[in-house]
PDB file of C-alpha atoms in Angstrom:
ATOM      1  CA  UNK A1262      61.038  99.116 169.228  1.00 52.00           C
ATOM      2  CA  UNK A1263      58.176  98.829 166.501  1.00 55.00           C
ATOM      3  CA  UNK A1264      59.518  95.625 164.380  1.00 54.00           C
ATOM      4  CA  UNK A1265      56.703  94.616 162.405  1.00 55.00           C
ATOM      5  CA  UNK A1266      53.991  96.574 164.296  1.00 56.00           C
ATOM      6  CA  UNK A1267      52.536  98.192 161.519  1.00 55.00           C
ATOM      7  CA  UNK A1268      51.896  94.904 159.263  1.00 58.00           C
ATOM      8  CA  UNK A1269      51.880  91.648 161.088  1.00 52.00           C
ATOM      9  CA  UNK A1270      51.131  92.652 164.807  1.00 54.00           C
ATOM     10  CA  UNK A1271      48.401  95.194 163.298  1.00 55.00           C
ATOM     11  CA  UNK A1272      46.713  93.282 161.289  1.00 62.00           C
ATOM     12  CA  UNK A1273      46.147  90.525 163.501  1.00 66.00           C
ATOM     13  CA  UNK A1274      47.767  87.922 161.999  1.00 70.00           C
ATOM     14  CA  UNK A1275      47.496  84.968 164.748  1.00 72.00           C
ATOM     15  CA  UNK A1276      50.032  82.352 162.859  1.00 74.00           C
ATOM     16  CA  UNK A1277      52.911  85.392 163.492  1.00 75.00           C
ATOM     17  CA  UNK A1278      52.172  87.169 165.893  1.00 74.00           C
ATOM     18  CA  UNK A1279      53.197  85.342 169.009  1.00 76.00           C
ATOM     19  CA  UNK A1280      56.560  84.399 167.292  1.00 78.00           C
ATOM     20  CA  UNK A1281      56.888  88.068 166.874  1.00 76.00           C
ATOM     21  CA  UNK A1282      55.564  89.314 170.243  1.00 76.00           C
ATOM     22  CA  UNK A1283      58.673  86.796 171.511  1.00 78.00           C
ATOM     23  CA  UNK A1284      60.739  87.671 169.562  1.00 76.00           C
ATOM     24  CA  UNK A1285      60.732  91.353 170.452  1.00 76.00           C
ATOM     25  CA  UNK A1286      60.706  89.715 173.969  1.00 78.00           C
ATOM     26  CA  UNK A1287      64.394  88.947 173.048  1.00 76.00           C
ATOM     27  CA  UNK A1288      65.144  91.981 170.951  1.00 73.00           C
ATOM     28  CA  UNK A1289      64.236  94.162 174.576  1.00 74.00           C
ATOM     29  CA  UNK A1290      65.717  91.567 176.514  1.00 77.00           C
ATOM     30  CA  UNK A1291      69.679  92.871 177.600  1.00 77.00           C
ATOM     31  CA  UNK A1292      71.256  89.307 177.534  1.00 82.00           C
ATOM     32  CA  UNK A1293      70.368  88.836 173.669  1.00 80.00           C
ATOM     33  CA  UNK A1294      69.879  92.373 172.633  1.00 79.00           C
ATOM     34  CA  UNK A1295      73.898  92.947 171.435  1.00 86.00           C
ATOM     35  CA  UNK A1296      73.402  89.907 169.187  1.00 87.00           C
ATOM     36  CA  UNK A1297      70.338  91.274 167.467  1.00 87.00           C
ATOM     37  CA  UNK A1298      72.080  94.472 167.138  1.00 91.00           C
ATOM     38  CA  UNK A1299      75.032  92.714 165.541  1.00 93.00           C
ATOM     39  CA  UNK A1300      73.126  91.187 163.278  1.00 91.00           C
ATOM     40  CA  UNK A1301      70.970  93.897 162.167  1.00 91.00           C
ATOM     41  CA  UNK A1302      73.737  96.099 161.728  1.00 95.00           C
ATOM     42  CA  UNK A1303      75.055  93.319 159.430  1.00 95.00           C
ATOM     43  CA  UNK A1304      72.182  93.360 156.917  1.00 94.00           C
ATOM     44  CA  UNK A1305      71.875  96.660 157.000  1.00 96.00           C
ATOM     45  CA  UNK A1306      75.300  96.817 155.883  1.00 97.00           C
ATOM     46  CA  UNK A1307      74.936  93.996 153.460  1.00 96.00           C
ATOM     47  CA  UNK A1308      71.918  95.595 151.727  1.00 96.00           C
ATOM     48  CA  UNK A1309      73.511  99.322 151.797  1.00 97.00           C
ATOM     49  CA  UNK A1310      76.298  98.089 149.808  1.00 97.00           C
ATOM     50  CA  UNK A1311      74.342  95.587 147.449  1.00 97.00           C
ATOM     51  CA  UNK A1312      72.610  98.946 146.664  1.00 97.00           C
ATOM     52  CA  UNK A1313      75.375 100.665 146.136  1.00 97.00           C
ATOM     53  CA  UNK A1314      76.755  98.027 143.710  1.00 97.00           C
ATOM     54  CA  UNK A1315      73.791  97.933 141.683  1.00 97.00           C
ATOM     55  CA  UNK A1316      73.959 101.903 141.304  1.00 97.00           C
ATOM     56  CA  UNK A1317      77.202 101.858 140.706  1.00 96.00           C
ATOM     57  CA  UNK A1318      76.724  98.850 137.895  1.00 96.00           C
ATOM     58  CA  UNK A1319      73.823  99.817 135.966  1.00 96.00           C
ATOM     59  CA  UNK A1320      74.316 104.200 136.427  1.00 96.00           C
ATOM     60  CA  UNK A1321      78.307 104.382 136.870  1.00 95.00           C
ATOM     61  CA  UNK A1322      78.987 105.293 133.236  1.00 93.00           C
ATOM     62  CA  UNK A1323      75.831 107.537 132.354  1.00 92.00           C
ATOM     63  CA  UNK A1324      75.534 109.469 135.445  1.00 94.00           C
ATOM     64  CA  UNK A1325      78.488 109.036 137.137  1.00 94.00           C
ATOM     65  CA  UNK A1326      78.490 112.479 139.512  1.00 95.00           C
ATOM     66  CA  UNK A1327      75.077 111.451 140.959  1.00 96.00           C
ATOM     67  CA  UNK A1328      76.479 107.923 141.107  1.00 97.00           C
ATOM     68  CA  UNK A1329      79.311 108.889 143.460  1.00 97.00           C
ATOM     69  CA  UNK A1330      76.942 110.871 145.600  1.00 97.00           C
ATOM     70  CA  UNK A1331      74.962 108.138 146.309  1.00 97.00           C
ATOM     71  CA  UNK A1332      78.483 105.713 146.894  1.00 97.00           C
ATOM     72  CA  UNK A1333      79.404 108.737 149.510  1.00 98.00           C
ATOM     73  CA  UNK A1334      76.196 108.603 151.574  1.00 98.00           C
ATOM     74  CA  UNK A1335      75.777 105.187 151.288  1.00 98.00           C
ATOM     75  CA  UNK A1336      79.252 104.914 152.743  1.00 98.00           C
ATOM     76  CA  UNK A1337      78.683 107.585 155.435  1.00 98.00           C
ATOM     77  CA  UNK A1338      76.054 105.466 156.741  1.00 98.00           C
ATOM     78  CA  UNK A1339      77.102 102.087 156.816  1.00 98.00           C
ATOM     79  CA  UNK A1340      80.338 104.140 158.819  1.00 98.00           C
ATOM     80  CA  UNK A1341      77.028 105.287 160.990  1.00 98.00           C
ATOM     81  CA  UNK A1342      75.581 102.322 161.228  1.00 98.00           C
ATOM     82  CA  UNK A1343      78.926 100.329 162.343  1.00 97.00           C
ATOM     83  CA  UNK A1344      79.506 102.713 164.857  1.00 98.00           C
ATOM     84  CA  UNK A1345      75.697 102.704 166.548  1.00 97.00           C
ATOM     85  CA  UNK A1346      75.486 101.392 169.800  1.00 94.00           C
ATOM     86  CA  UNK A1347      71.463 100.921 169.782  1.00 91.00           C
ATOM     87  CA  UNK A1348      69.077 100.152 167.502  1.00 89.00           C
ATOM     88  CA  UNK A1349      67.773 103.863 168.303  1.00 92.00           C
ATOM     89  CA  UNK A1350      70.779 105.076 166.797  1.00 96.00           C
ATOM     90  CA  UNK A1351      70.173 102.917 163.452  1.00 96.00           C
ATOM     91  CA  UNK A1352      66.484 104.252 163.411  1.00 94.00           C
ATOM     92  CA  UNK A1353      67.714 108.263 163.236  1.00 96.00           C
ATOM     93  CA  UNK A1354      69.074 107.285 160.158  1.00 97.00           C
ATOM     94  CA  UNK A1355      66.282 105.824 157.989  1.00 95.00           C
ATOM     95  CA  UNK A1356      65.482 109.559 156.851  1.00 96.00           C
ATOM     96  CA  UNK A1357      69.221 109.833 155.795  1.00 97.00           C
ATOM     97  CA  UNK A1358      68.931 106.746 154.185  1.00 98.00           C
ATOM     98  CA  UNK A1359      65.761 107.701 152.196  1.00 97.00           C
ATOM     99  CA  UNK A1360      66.726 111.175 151.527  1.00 98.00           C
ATOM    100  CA  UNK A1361      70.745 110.422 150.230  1.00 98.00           C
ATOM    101  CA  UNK A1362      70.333 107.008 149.139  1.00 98.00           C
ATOM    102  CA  UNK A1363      66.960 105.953 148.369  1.00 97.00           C
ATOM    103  CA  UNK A1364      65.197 109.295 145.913  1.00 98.00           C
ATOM    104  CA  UNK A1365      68.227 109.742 144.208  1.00 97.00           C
ATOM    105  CA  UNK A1366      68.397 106.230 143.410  1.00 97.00           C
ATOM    106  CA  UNK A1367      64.905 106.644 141.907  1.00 96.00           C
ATOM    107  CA  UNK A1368      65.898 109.435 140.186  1.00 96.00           C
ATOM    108  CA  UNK A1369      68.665 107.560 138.383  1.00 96.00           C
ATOM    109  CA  UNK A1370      65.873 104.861 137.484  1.00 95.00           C
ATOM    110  CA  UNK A1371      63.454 107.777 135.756  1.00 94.00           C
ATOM    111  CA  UNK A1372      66.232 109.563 134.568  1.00 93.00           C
ATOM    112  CA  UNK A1373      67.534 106.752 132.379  1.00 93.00           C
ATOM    113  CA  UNK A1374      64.257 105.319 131.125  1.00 93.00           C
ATOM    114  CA  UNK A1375      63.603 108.980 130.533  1.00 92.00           C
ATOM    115  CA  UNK A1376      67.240 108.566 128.250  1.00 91.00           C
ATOM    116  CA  UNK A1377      65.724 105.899 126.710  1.00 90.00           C
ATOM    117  CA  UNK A1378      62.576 106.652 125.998  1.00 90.00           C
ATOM    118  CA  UNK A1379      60.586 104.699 128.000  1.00 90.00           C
ATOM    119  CA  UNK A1380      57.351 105.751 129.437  1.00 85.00           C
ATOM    120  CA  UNK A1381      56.897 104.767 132.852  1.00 76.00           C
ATOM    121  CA  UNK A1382      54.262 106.571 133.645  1.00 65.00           C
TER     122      UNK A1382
END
């Protein structure tokens, strides 16, 4: 499991990284890893569908087909994501997640400052 290797543990951060290195300790460990897993799985959930909310919200009535692509995949995976039984299993979706979630989302941002006429760039 990488949690936090490539900022904190990297980077050398001494006030972290012995709280980290234990608590990957725990997050290997078999007596608390099913907890951990829980409760990732939880905010992964959590955050899936606060994104699809705010998609939904601010996109719904302008662009509604992409919209309800991005409700279906987000959907799909939290159904993944429930049904994972490691945090391997979680981690093969994060290019799902990107790819069906994530760069359309963008594109719904661009597209509608593109509608109104904002420059972003």
């Amino acid at each position: 499991m990488n949690y936090c290797d490539n900022t904190l543990l990297r980077g050398g951060d001494p006030s972290l990284s012995n709280k980290l290195n234990s608590l990957k300790r725990d997050l290997n460990s078999i007596r608390t890893q099913q907890k951990f897993l829980d409760g990732y799985k939880t905010v992964m959930i959590n955050n899936i569908d606060k994104i699809i909310a705010l998609v939904e919200s601010r996109y719904g009535k302008t662009f509604s087909e992409d919209v309800e692509l991005v409700k279906k995949s987000g959907r799909n995976i939290i159904e993944k994501i429930m049904n994972a039984q490691s945090f391997d299993e979680i981690a093969i979706l994060e290019d799902v997640f990107k790819t069906n979630v994530v760069l359309p989302t963008y594109r719904l941002f661009i597209d509608d400052m593109k509608k109104l006429k904002i420059n972003i760039v």
